[in-house]
XYZ file of C-alpha atoms in Angstrom:
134
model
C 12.937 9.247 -39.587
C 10.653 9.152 -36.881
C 7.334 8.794 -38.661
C 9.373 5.690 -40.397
C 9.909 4.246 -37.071
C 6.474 5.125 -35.580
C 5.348 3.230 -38.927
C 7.508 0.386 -38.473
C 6.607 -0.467 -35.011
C 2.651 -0.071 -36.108
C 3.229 -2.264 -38.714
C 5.397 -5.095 -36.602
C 2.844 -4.825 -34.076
C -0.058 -5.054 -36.296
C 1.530 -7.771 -38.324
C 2.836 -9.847 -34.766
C 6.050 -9.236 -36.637
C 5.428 -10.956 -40.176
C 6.332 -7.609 -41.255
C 8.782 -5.268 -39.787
C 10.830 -8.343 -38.088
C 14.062 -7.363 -40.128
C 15.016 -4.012 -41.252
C 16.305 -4.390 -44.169
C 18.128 -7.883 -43.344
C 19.102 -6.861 -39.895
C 16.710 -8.795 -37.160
C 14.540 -6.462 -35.347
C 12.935 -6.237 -31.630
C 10.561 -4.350 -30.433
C 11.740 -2.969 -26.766
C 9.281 -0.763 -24.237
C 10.733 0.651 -21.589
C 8.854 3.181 -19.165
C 9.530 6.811 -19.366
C 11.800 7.947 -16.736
C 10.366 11.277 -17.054
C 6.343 10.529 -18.294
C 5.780 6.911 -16.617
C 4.612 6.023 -20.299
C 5.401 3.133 -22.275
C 7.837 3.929 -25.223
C 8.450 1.631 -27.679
C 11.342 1.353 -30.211
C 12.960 -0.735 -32.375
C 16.526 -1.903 -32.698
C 18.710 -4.660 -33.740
C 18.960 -7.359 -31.288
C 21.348 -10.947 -30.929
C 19.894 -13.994 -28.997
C 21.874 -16.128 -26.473
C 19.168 -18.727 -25.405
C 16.675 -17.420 -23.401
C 18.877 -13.890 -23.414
C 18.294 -10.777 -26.106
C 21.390 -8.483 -26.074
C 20.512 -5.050 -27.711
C 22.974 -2.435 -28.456
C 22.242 0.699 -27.342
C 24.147 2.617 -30.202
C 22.337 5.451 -31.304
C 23.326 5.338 -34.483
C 26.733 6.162 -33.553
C 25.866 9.764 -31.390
C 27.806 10.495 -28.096
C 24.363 10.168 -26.006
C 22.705 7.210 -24.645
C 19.558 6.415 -26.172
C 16.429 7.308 -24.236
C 15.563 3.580 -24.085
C 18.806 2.750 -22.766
C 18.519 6.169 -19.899
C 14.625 4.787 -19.084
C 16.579 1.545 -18.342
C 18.241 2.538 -16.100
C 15.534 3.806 -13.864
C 13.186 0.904 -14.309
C 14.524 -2.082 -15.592
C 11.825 -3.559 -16.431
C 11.312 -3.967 -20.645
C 8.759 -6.085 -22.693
C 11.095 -7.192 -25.911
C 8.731 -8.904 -28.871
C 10.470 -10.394 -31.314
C 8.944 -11.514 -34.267
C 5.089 -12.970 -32.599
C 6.840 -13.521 -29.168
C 6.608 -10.460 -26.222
C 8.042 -11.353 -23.568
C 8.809 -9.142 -20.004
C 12.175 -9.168 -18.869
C 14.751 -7.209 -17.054
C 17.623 -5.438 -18.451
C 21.014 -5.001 -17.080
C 24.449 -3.753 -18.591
C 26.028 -6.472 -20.031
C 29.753 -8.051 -17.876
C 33.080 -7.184 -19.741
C 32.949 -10.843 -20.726
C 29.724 -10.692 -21.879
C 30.669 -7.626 -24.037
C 33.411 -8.837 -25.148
C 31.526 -11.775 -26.792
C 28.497 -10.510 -28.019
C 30.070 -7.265 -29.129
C 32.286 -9.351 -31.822
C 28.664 -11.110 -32.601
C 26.937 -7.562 -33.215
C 29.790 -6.289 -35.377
C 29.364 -9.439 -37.411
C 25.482 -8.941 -38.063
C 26.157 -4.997 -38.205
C 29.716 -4.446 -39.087
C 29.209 -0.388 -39.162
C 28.571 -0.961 -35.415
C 32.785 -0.744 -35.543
C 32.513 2.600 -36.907
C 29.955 3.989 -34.490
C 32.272 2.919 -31.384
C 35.469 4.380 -32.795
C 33.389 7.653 -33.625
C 31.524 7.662 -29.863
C 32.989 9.556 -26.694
C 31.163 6.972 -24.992
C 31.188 2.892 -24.669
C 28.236 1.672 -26.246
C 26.345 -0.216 -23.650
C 25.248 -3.829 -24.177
C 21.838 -4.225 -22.561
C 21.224 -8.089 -21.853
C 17.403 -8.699 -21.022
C 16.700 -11.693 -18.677
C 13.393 -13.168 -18.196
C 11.594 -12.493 -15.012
């Protein structure tokens, strides 16, 4: 799985999304964070919604009872470049209000309806990120 993903971000990147954009019909963002531990740029890709000039990604993990590390670098430096499709943009990212969750969570599980599953399964609330532009 993770030479898939290191393979799918070269390829979106490469591509300035043309390729890579969806996963499998899904719509897909790139999202770099800094390391909280190596100061790095890491770069991952995951499901995203757009409200206007907003991106909403769910930090879901597939499900798991831990945060993502995107989500944990986050949280020390909110500061993320999101590209979707040909368009990178730097914003910053911020937990998403109860109202805000409440919407775009019924929005996600639309798109991604096993995104019910993973909650019910979690010992954790999946955390909306909503990225605003600087």
């Amino acid at each position: 799985m993770k030479y898939f993903a290191r393979a799918h971000i070269a390829v979106y990147r490469r591509t300035n999304g043309k390729w890579g954009a969806k996963l499998l019909w899904f719509p897909a963002a790139l999202v770099t964070t800094t390391g909280r531990k190596s100061g790095q740029p890491r770069t991952t890709a995951t499901l995203y919604l757009s409200d206007g000039e907003l991106v909403v990604l769910p930090a879901s993990y597939g499900g798991r009872d831990a945060n993502p590390a995107w989500y944990l670098n986050l949280k020390t430096d909110p500061k993320v470049r999101v590209q979707i499709r040909d368009n990178v943009r730097d914003m910053t990212a911020r937990d998403a209000t109860d109202d805000e969750r409440r919407l775009y969570w019924r929005q996600l599980t639309r798109i991604y309806p096993p995104y019910k599953g993973y909650q019910a399964a979690a010992d954790r609330r999946i955390p909306l990120v909503v990225c605003e532009p600087l």
